Amino acid sequence: MAEPRFRRDGAWVGASVPRREDPRLLAGRGRFVDDITLPGMLHAQFVRSTEAHARLLAVDLDEVRAVPGVVAAYTAADLDLADITALLDRPAHEFVPTAMPVLARDTVRYVGEPVAVVVAKDPYAAEDGVEAAVVEYAPLEPVVSDLGALAEGAPLVHAGAPRNTLVDVSLFATEGIDDVFSEAHTVVEVRTKTGRQNALPLETRGVVADWDDRDEQLRVQTCSQVPHQVRTVLARCVGLDEKQVRVTVPDMGGGFGQKCVVGREEIAAAAAALRLRRPVKWIEDRRDALTAAFLAREQRYTVRAAFSADGEILGLDADVVCDMGAYSCYPFTAGIEPLMASAEMPGVYRVPAYRVRGRAVTTNKAPTAPYRGVSRPQYVMVVERVFEKAARALGIDAVELRRRNLITVFPYTGVNNITYDPGSYLESLDLCEKTLRDEGWFSRRSDENRVIGIGFACFSERTGYGSGAFAQRKMQVVPGFDISEIRMDLNGTVSVTTGTLSHGQSHETTMAQIVADRLGVPYDRVKIVQGDTDRITYGWGSFASRSITIGGSAVAAASVKLGDQLREIAAHLLGGDVESAVLEDGGVRVGSSWLSYADIADVAYLKAHLLPKGVGPGLAATASFDVGGDGTFSNATHGCVVELDPGTGGVEILRYVCVEDCGVAIHPQVVEGQARGGIAQGIAGALFEEVRYDDAGQPLAPSFMEYKVPTAREIPDVRIEHLETPCAFTENGAKGAGEGGTIGAPAAVLNAVNDALRHTGVELDDTPIPREAIFRALEVS
Amino acid sequence: MIQLVELVVNGERHDLAIEPRRTLVDVLRHDLGLTGTHVGCEHGICGACTVLVDGAPARACLIFAAQVEGAEIRTVESLAAPDGTLNDLQQCFSEHHGLQCGFCTPGMLMLAEGYLAEEPEPTTEEIRDVVASNLCRCTGYQTIVEAIDDCATRRRAAFQDRLDRSAS
Amino acid sequence: MKPAAFEYHRARSVAGAVGLLTELGDEAKVVAGGQSLVAMMNFRLARPEHLVDITHIDGLAEIRREGDTLRVGALTTHRTVEKAELGDFAVLSRAMRWVGHLPIRTRGTVGGSIAHADATAEWCLLAVLLEARIVAEGPAGRREIPAEEFFLGPFTTALEPDELIVELVFPHPAPRAALTEYADRKGDFALVAAAVDLDTDRIVLGGVGPVPTVVRGGWSSGAASRARAAAAADSLDLRDEPGISAHYRRGLVRTLVERAYEEAARG
């Protein structure tokens, strides 16, 4: 792969070219937030609540200010910042907003909530200062579970949220659905609880902020997936205009959703920098990252499904409760998980009747943010368990039962009012099953001396939510579009902006490939500009598998516009007709004549008098892109083979196969990397990771000793097979590829474990799967 | 209290006056400006700070700089040639897409560099065991194992080639 | 996660270290490989005012065979033991695969592990299993403490604050011994660890009590390994704990003891 592999003649899209990001990252010459040092820079750390729920009686920082090396220490009252509030356009019975103060003001609502910020000459002194703070609490009874939150007479986390409920929506409710259930041949029920997880970017959150007198700007360098949204919230909190804040994003060590919301600490650190007129750096340490950062995924499902005797699914009736912790995140709100689950649950199956109630409850735990897949890993797991249970009840092979119910005719408009664009739902299932069969896993499964199970997961994933799709969620700020500005410089090199930004996804490479194809220049002549609110008109950042679908489309559209400009100028200079001008070999051909881009740029910048009438100087274009309709759906089938150890309850994944279809893969190696990494995170959720709390709301996983991130020993090699159903309405035929791996893995793993337990009569539906439960199931048998 | 510490990093001698509580990784990054080595957990589990101490991979977050006076420290900055040309291990990581965000990468590289120097003929399973020392949140590890495996194979082939040539 | 301030002292000899410990008293802590201590200091769960660094003392990292006895210097790293050719003490090398990961094993030391006294730590189990003597030097000179008397509770030992562990003495070979563990994730501290020596008929368990637990055989000498494992498991007084029941822990003991027996029999 040192040499680019071309997919088709001359095309960059589809080639696994060397990544532009690699040389600096491999040489240790990347620039992450903590690598930035500014003259006179100070270091912030936070005094954090040690109580899960309490009135804040007093915060005494006098001793803190006396600690050697401490420069300043501030409480909420000292900084006087506006709260962070995220809104949905929904009525009060469906949505209750929360005001998240930058520093806790009168109440603390989770252990780890920032109470005061300490600024010191180095991070060691900052921690010395934090230790010296004296905080007086009047403890209140904590709410530490979803059931506790909903219980009659439960203490309230927010006075304005009765029954601790922030979101409560009932959707769809197909007419006659109760009759469907009462008349059905078979009804199965799945009850599932999934563990709270941490998205866990290996680089923790962080910021360097300083006030620049010359630019009259607060310059904020932070590892955020959403720099423009950080700018808006920061400007609002500290009382500056948007143009007085510049947010840039350096190299970023992963995000996975945790960094696509606006945090409190970066605002507090920036406010301190503003007040002190000195650069302030805050780097979250791992203990805080594990206990006080945004979390995700703690959900409870009660789902019933009705089936006919021959295995046709007739209805789905679901209740979803998501434990969103102490506050709504900006901009998505606490609705992110229940609304995703409610809208999308029928998934790849032809479900004729559907009813769902989705709720977000608030508890005294660290708040939540979107995390790779957002609810889809959970509801896909639940629906795939539904099919496994129904298959057993009906005596039909589970794969065959799926085949009978998969959507096969596209476009398909579901009971959830979503129109699915074409995909390879059935083909991916067939290929996945065949692959495992050909590899001999089904015969190994029958070995009576071993406890082996095979599990599948079928799913599709809406990627590239456009403004319309997000508007359906009724967010008050509606993400969706992307804007790209492209410019060609004197020697014919190209720079192009994207409002998305890479934190591992390789935009510098893949976006350049897209431009390279549109303009006919090598991809290393294209520079991608990302993550800078001053240089990018507006952007929604990278999340929800939107970068290539939406950002890549905007980049392509801008490239085409620039190409048109180049053609127009060249046609004029060569005395030909614009219609006959074509981009070719790094220049424009008009009939038998050819002008290089450098020659055209020469005219556009240095000899503007030669330009055609009506064409201004310079070579630049702007284009935007939005996904109309319901977006585009990637799909995949995952197959997993596990072996259980009856002596310990241990689980080993013997084989993992992923058959995925994300339309046109811009860079197949990158797509595979996304799939593998996603699968690893899905396995982590199924088998290893959980953020637990005790009854007092104290977090029980403050280190990597307790929060068990799987290693190379636990994560298997993954065989990936590609199918390609190009998307008809994105510019490159691409669909999103960022989240699918994570979505399919929990279902495949859980189904495989249950398949291995098939002789025991025990079914396990909660994650992470307790090894003790496996041990006990096998012990009895 | 300030301690005078003499450190040898990537063959270069540095004289430092530091608080003894400063960990090696903080000294490398913030006193010497070698920011290639990363900080991921500060309790020895993630391995983002892995460097070589006298040739052996070690957690720079679990060592006080004052403790390694007299040792040879090597960091990721020592791998590429001065003109920026990547070494064979770095090249293999790139070719196999053994990195995405790149945050764990310096630690993985130094882990592998130290290990392959000690064990030039590892099996894939042995490599997997060693890679399990460090955390990566992006790749799922497979391509990291493949990259190290490929590098080991290439180094063995190159070694054999040198033997053959000196024999002929 | 930055440690609290301390004064750093570098010992150049055992006597020097003991002198420092005597002078500095309770506020001093010895650091060797630091693989547990520095992590605890970064969390500020340990905050010694004085740190006595013994890693620059020569002569404490040797492994010496003297007749049937094996002497392992306190500063010997886990990795050195793992790579050493120890003949009929090879159980020590094999057990090192369970100690953390490679970069932990290159720094962590035998003496440090013993002094830290985690009840599931491999060295603690091995020392008790093989009836090792822990050699400590203090102001009054050297003394040898039998491993079984050394561990008093979790992270608590018979070592005096002014004493330094200088070596471990393993008095007899153990050609048919093994240690095995279970944790959900590789390299973690064991949920349960089991070590057996077929020749002395000893079983030592980690994770079932505050210190490495010796199980006294109530079985006949001819009993099969499965029966011994079951007897060992049944002999334990275990309680349900959050996340793990006594029943499951007992089951793990049964499995791991049996597997340790099998591994030991293979030699």
Short mmCIF file of N, CA and C in Angstrom, two decimals, chain B residues 31-152:
data_model
loop_
_atom_site.label_atom_id
_atom_site.label_comp_id
_atom_site.label_asym_id
_atom_site.label_seq_id
_atom_site.Cartn_x
_atom_site.Cartn_y
_atom_site.Cartn_z
N ASP B 31 9.29 19.62 30.22
CA ASP B 31 10.59 20.24 30.49
C ASP B 31 11.51 20.12 29.28
N LEU B 32 11.37 19.02 28.54
CA LEU B 32 12.24 18.84 27.37
C LEU B 32 11.52 19.08 26.04
N GLY B 33 10.22 19.27 26.09
CA GLY B 33 9.49 19.57 24.86
C GLY B 33 9.32 18.38 23.92
N LEU B 34 9.55 17.18 24.44
CA LEU B 34 9.38 15.98 23.60
C LEU B 34 7.93 15.50 23.76
N THR B 35 7.04 16.15 23.02
CA THR B 35 5.61 15.91 23.23
C THR B 35 5.10 14.69 22.46
N GLY B 36 5.98 13.98 21.80
CA GLY B 36 5.54 12.77 21.11
C GLY B 36 5.03 11.71 22.07
N THR B 37 5.62 11.61 23.24
CA THR B 37 5.16 10.67 24.26
C THR B 37 3.89 11.24 24.90
N HIS B 38 2.85 10.44 24.97
CA HIS B 38 1.57 10.97 25.42
C HIS B 38 1.21 10.50 26.84
N VAL B 39 0.24 11.18 27.41
CA VAL B 39 -0.25 10.84 28.74
C VAL B 39 -1.69 10.37 28.60
N GLY B 40 -1.97 9.16 29.05
CA GLY B 40 -3.33 8.65 28.88
C GLY B 40 -4.03 8.29 30.16
N CYS B 41 -3.28 7.88 31.20
CA CYS B 41 -4.00 7.47 32.41
C CYS B 41 -3.26 7.79 33.69
N GLU B 42 -1.95 7.93 33.62
CA GLU B 42 -1.15 8.21 34.81
C GLU B 42 -1.31 7.16 35.90
N HIS B 43 -1.73 5.95 35.52
CA HIS B 43 -1.60 4.86 36.49
C HIS B 43 -1.15 3.56 35.83
N GLY B 44 -0.45 3.70 34.71
CA GLY B 44 0.31 2.56 34.20
C GLY B 44 -0.47 1.53 33.42
N ILE B 45 -1.69 1.86 33.02
CA ILE B 45 -2.49 0.83 32.35
C ILE B 45 -2.63 1.08 30.85
N CYS B 46 -2.78 2.33 30.44
CA CYS B 46 -3.08 2.56 29.01
C CYS B 46 -1.85 2.46 28.14
N GLY B 47 -0.69 2.80 28.66
CA GLY B 47 0.54 2.63 27.88
C GLY B 47 0.84 3.72 26.88
N ALA B 48 0.06 4.81 26.84
CA ALA B 48 0.34 5.88 25.89
C ALA B 48 1.70 6.52 26.15
N CYS B 49 2.20 6.37 27.37
CA CYS B 49 3.46 7.02 27.76
C CYS B 49 4.65 6.09 27.65
N THR B 50 4.47 4.93 27.01
CA THR B 50 5.55 3.93 26.98
C THR B 50 6.78 4.46 26.26
N VAL B 51 7.91 4.40 26.94
CA VAL B 51 9.21 4.77 26.35
C VAL B 51 10.18 3.63 26.64
N LEU B 52 11.37 3.73 26.10
CA LEU B 52 12.38 2.72 26.41
C LEU B 52 13.32 3.26 27.48
N VAL B 53 13.50 2.47 28.53
CA VAL B 53 14.49 2.78 29.56
C VAL B 53 15.55 1.69 29.48
N ASP B 54 16.75 2.07 29.10
CA ASP B 54 17.81 1.09 28.85
C ASP B 54 17.30 -0.02 27.93
N GLY B 55 16.57 0.36 26.93
CA GLY B 55 16.12 -0.57 25.90
C GLY B 55 14.81 -1.28 26.20
N ALA B 56 14.35 -1.23 27.44
CA ALA B 56 13.14 -1.98 27.80
C ALA B 56 11.93 -1.05 27.84
N PRO B 57 10.81 -1.49 27.26
CA PRO B 57 9.61 -0.65 27.33
C PRO B 57 9.15 -0.46 28.77
N ALA B 58 8.83 0.79 29.10
CA ALA B 58 8.43 1.10 30.48
C ALA B 58 7.42 2.23 30.46
N ARG B 59 6.62 2.29 31.54
CA ARG B 59 5.62 3.35 31.66
C ARG B 59 6.27 4.61 32.22
N ALA B 60 6.32 5.65 31.42
CA ALA B 60 6.97 6.88 31.88
C ALA B 60 6.13 7.62 32.91
N CYS B 61 4.86 7.21 33.09
CA CYS B 61 4.03 7.85 34.12
C CYS B 61 4.26 7.23 35.49
N LEU B 62 4.95 6.09 35.54
CA LEU B 62 5.16 5.41 36.82
C LEU B 62 6.63 5.47 37.24
N ILE B 63 7.35 6.41 36.68
CA ILE B 63 8.76 6.57 37.02
C ILE B 63 8.97 8.05 37.33
N PHE B 64 9.62 8.34 38.43
CA PHE B 64 10.04 9.72 38.65
C PHE B 64 11.32 9.97 37.86
N ALA B 65 11.37 11.11 37.23
CA ALA B 65 12.53 11.40 36.39
C ALA B 65 13.82 11.24 37.17
N ALA B 66 13.77 11.62 38.45
CA ALA B 66 14.98 11.54 39.27
C ALA B 66 15.51 10.11 39.39
N GLN B 67 14.59 9.14 39.20
CA GLN B 67 15.01 7.75 39.37
C GLN B 67 15.86 7.23 38.22
N VAL B 68 15.75 7.84 37.05
CA VAL B 68 16.38 7.24 35.87
C VAL B 68 17.60 8.03 35.42
N GLU B 69 18.22 8.75 36.37
CA GLU B 69 19.50 9.36 36.07
C GLU B 69 20.47 8.26 35.68
N GLY B 70 21.20 8.48 34.62
CA GLY B 70 22.17 7.48 34.21
C GLY B 70 21.62 6.45 33.25
N ALA B 71 20.31 6.39 33.10
CA ALA B 71 19.73 5.43 32.15
C ALA B 71 19.66 6.07 30.76
N GLU B 72 19.56 5.22 29.76
CA GLU B 72 19.34 5.69 28.40
C GLU B 72 17.84 5.69 28.14
N ILE B 73 17.28 6.86 27.91
CA ILE B 73 15.85 6.96 27.61
C ILE B 73 15.70 7.14 26.10
N ARG B 74 14.75 6.40 25.56
CA ARG B 74 14.44 6.63 24.13
C ARG B 74 12.96 6.89 23.98
N THR B 75 12.64 7.88 23.16
CA THR B 75 11.24 8.22 22.91
C THR B 75 10.94 8.08 21.42
N VAL B 76 9.68 8.27 21.08
CA VAL B 76 9.24 8.11 19.69
C VAL B 76 10.00 9.04 18.76
N GLU B 77 10.46 10.17 19.29
CA GLU B 77 11.17 11.12 18.43
C GLU B 77 12.47 10.54 17.88
N SER B 78 12.93 9.45 18.47
CA SER B 78 14.20 8.87 18.02
C SER B 78 14.04 7.92 16.84
N LEU B 79 12.82 7.63 16.46
CA LEU B 79 12.62 6.56 15.46
C LEU B 79 12.89 7.01 14.03
N ALA B 80 12.32 8.12 13.63
CA ALA B 80 12.48 8.57 12.24
C ALA B 80 13.88 9.15 12.05
N ALA B 81 14.32 9.15 10.81
CA ALA B 81 15.62 9.76 10.48
C ALA B 81 15.50 11.28 10.66
N PRO B 82 16.62 11.96 10.83
CA PRO B 82 16.57 13.42 11.02
C PRO B 82 15.83 14.14 9.89
N ASP B 83 15.85 13.59 8.70
CA ASP B 83 15.12 14.25 7.59
C ASP B 83 13.64 13.90 7.58
N GLY B 84 13.19 13.16 8.58
CA GLY B 84 11.77 12.85 8.68
C GLY B 84 11.40 11.50 8.09
N THR B 85 12.35 10.82 7.45
CA THR B 85 12.03 9.51 6.88
C THR B 85 11.66 8.54 8.00
N LEU B 86 10.51 7.91 7.84
CA LEU B 86 10.04 6.99 8.88
C LEU B 86 10.88 5.73 8.90
N ASN B 87 11.03 5.13 10.06
CA ASN B 87 11.74 3.85 10.11
C ASN B 87 10.79 2.73 9.67
N ASP B 88 11.33 1.53 9.60
CA ASP B 88 10.54 0.42 9.05
C ASP B 88 9.28 0.14 9.88
N LEU B 89 9.39 0.25 11.20
CA LEU B 89 8.24 -0.01 12.06
C LEU B 89 7.15 1.05 11.82
N GLN B 90 7.55 2.29 11.78
CA GLN B 90 6.58 3.37 11.52
C GLN B 90 5.93 3.18 10.15
N GLN B 91 6.75 2.81 9.19
CA GLN B 91 6.24 2.58 7.83
C GLN B 91 5.19 1.46 7.84
N CYS B 92 5.48 0.39 8.58
CA CYS B 92 4.52 -0.72 8.65
C CYS B 92 3.21 -0.28 9.30
N PHE B 93 3.30 0.54 10.33
CA PHE B 93 2.07 1.05 10.96
C PHE B 93 1.24 1.81 9.93
N SER B 94 1.89 2.62 9.13
CA SER B 94 1.16 3.40 8.13
C SER B 94 0.54 2.48 7.08
N GLU B 95 1.32 1.55 6.59
CA GLU B 95 0.82 0.69 5.52
C GLU B 95 -0.34 -0.20 5.97
N HIS B 96 -0.30 -0.63 7.23
CA HIS B 96 -1.38 -1.50 7.72
C HIS B 96 -2.52 -0.72 8.37
N HIS B 97 -2.45 0.60 8.31
CA HIS B 97 -3.46 1.45 8.98
C HIS B 97 -3.54 1.09 10.46
N GLY B 98 -2.37 1.00 11.07
CA GLY B 98 -2.29 0.66 12.49
C GLY B 98 -2.49 1.85 13.40
N LEU B 99 -2.96 2.95 12.84
CA LEU B 99 -3.26 4.12 13.67
C LEU B 99 -4.41 4.88 13.03
N GLN B 100 -5.23 5.47 13.88
CA GLN B 100 -6.30 6.35 13.40
C GLN B 100 -6.07 7.74 13.99
N CYS B 101 -6.45 7.92 15.26
CA CYS B 101 -6.25 9.25 15.84
C CYS B 101 -4.78 9.50 16.17
N GLY B 102 -4.02 8.43 16.37
CA GLY B 102 -2.59 8.58 16.58
C GLY B 102 -2.19 8.84 18.02
N PHE B 103 -3.13 8.80 18.94
CA PHE B 103 -2.78 9.16 20.31
C PHE B 103 -2.03 8.03 21.02
N CYS B 104 -2.45 6.79 20.78
CA CYS B 104 -1.76 5.66 21.42
C CYS B 104 -0.49 5.28 20.68
N THR B 105 -0.34 5.81 19.45
CA THR B 105 0.67 5.32 18.53
C THR B 105 2.11 5.39 19.05
N PRO B 106 2.54 6.53 19.61
CA PRO B 106 3.93 6.56 20.11
C PRO B 106 4.20 5.47 21.14
N GLY B 107 3.24 5.23 22.03
CA GLY B 107 3.41 4.18 23.03
C GLY B 107 3.47 2.81 22.38
N MET B 108 2.60 2.59 21.41
CA MET B 108 2.61 1.30 20.71
C MET B 108 3.94 1.10 19.98
N LEU B 109 4.43 2.15 19.36
CA LEU B 109 5.69 2.04 18.61
C LEU B 109 6.85 1.71 19.55
N MET B 110 6.92 2.38 20.68
CA MET B 110 8.05 2.13 21.58
C MET B 110 7.93 0.76 22.24
N LEU B 111 6.70 0.35 22.52
CA LEU B 111 6.47 -0.99 23.03
C LEU B 111 7.01 -2.02 22.04
N ALA B 112 6.63 -1.85 20.78
CA ALA B 112 7.04 -2.81 19.76
C ALA B 112 8.54 -2.73 19.50
N GLU B 113 9.07 -1.53 19.48
CA GLU B 113 10.50 -1.35 19.22
C GLU B 113 11.32 -2.08 20.30
N GLY B 114 10.94 -1.89 21.54
CA GLY B 114 11.66 -2.53 22.63
C GLY B 114 11.50 -4.04 22.59
N TYR B 115 10.29 -4.46 22.29
CA TYR B 115 10.02 -5.90 22.29
C TYR B 115 10.75 -6.60 21.15
N LEU B 116 10.69 -6.05 19.96
CA LEU B 116 11.33 -6.70 18.81
C LEU B 116 12.85 -6.74 18.96
N ALA B 117 13.41 -5.75 19.65
CA ALA B 117 14.86 -5.77 19.86
C ALA B 117 15.23 -6.95 20.75
N GLU B 118 14.36 -7.27 21.70
CA GLU B 118 14.64 -8.37 22.60
C GLU B 118 14.24 -9.71 21.99
N GLU B 119 13.16 -9.69 21.22
CA GLU B 119 12.60 -10.94 20.69
C GLU B 119 12.36 -10.78 19.19
N PRO B 120 13.39 -11.02 18.38
CA PRO B 120 13.23 -10.74 16.94
C PRO B 120 12.33 -11.73 16.20
N GLU B 121 12.05 -12.88 16.83
CA GLU B 121 11.25 -13.88 16.11
C GLU B 121 9.99 -14.25 16.88
N PRO B 122 9.15 -13.30 17.13
CA PRO B 122 7.94 -13.62 17.90
C PRO B 122 6.88 -14.26 17.01
N THR B 123 6.02 -15.05 17.63
CA THR B 123 4.84 -15.53 16.91
C THR B 123 3.80 -14.41 16.93
N THR B 124 2.79 -14.54 16.07
CA THR B 124 1.73 -13.54 16.05
C THR B 124 1.03 -13.48 17.41
N GLU B 125 0.87 -14.64 18.04
CA GLU B 125 0.21 -14.67 19.35
C GLU B 125 1.04 -13.96 20.40
N GLU B 126 2.34 -14.12 20.31
CA GLU B 126 3.21 -13.41 21.26
C GLU B 126 3.13 -11.90 21.04
N ILE B 127 3.07 -11.50 19.78
CA ILE B 127 2.92 -10.07 19.50
C ILE B 127 1.60 -9.57 20.07
N ARG B 128 0.56 -10.35 19.87
CA ARG B 128 -0.76 -9.96 20.39
C ARG B 128 -0.71 -9.78 21.91
N ASP B 129 -0.01 -10.68 22.58
CA ASP B 129 0.13 -10.57 24.03
C ASP B 129 0.82 -9.26 24.42
N VAL B 130 1.84 -8.92 23.66
CA VAL B 130 2.57 -7.70 23.99
C VAL B 130 1.73 -6.46 23.66
N VAL B 131 1.04 -6.48 22.54
CA VAL B 131 0.18 -5.34 22.19
C VAL B 131 -0.90 -5.15 23.26
N ALA B 132 -1.28 -6.25 23.90
CA ALA B 132 -2.29 -6.16 24.96
C ALA B 132 -1.80 -5.34 26.16
N SER B 133 -0.52 -4.97 26.15
CA SER B 133 0.01 -4.11 27.21
C SER B 133 -0.56 -2.70 27.15
N ASN B 134 -0.92 -2.27 25.95
CA ASN B 134 -1.35 -0.88 25.77
C ASN B 134 -2.78 -0.82 25.25
N LEU B 135 -3.46 0.28 25.52
CA LEU B 135 -4.83 0.45 25.02
C LEU B 135 -4.85 1.29 23.76
N CYS B 136 -5.71 0.88 22.83
CA CYS B 136 -6.02 1.68 21.66
C CYS B 136 -7.53 1.70 21.56
N ARG B 137 -8.12 2.86 21.34
CA ARG B 137 -9.58 2.93 21.29
C ARG B 137 -10.08 2.99 19.86
N CYS B 138 -9.18 3.12 18.89
CA CYS B 138 -9.63 3.34 17.50
C CYS B 138 -9.58 2.09 16.64
N THR B 139 -8.51 1.31 16.72
CA THR B 139 -8.23 0.35 15.65
C THR B 139 -8.82 -1.03 15.87
N GLY B 140 -9.13 -1.38 17.10
CA GLY B 140 -9.48 -2.78 17.36
C GLY B 140 -8.24 -3.68 17.39
N TYR B 141 -7.05 -3.08 17.35
CA TYR B 141 -5.76 -3.73 17.56
C TYR B 141 -5.25 -4.58 16.40
N GLN B 142 -6.15 -5.13 15.59
CA GLN B 142 -5.73 -6.10 14.58
C GLN B 142 -4.62 -5.56 13.69
N THR B 143 -4.81 -4.33 13.22
CA THR B 143 -3.84 -3.78 12.27
C THR B 143 -2.53 -3.41 12.97
N ILE B 144 -2.59 -3.18 14.28
CA ILE B 144 -1.35 -2.93 15.02
C ILE B 144 -0.54 -4.22 15.11
N VAL B 145 -1.23 -5.31 15.43
CA VAL B 145 -0.56 -6.61 15.49
C VAL B 145 0.03 -6.94 14.12
N GLU B 146 -0.75 -6.71 13.08
CA GLU B 146 -0.27 -7.02 11.73
C GLU B 146 0.94 -6.17 11.36
N ALA B 147 0.92 -4.91 11.74
CA ALA B 147 2.03 -4.02 11.41
C ALA B 147 3.32 -4.50 12.08
N ILE B 148 3.22 -4.88 13.35
CA ILE B 148 4.41 -5.32 14.09
C ILE B 148 4.91 -6.65 13.52
N ASP B 149 3.96 -7.53 13.21
CA ASP B 149 4.29 -8.82 12.62
C ASP B 149 5.04 -8.61 11.30
N ASP B 150 4.51 -7.73 10.48
CA ASP B 150 5.11 -7.45 9.18
C ASP B 150 6.52 -6.88 9.37
N CYS B 151 6.67 -5.98 10.31
CA CYS B 151 7.97 -5.37 10.56
C CYS B 151 8.98 -6.42 11.00
N ALA B 152 8.53 -7.32 11.91
CA ALA B 152 9.44 -8.38 12.38
C ALA B 152 9.87 -9.25 11.21
#
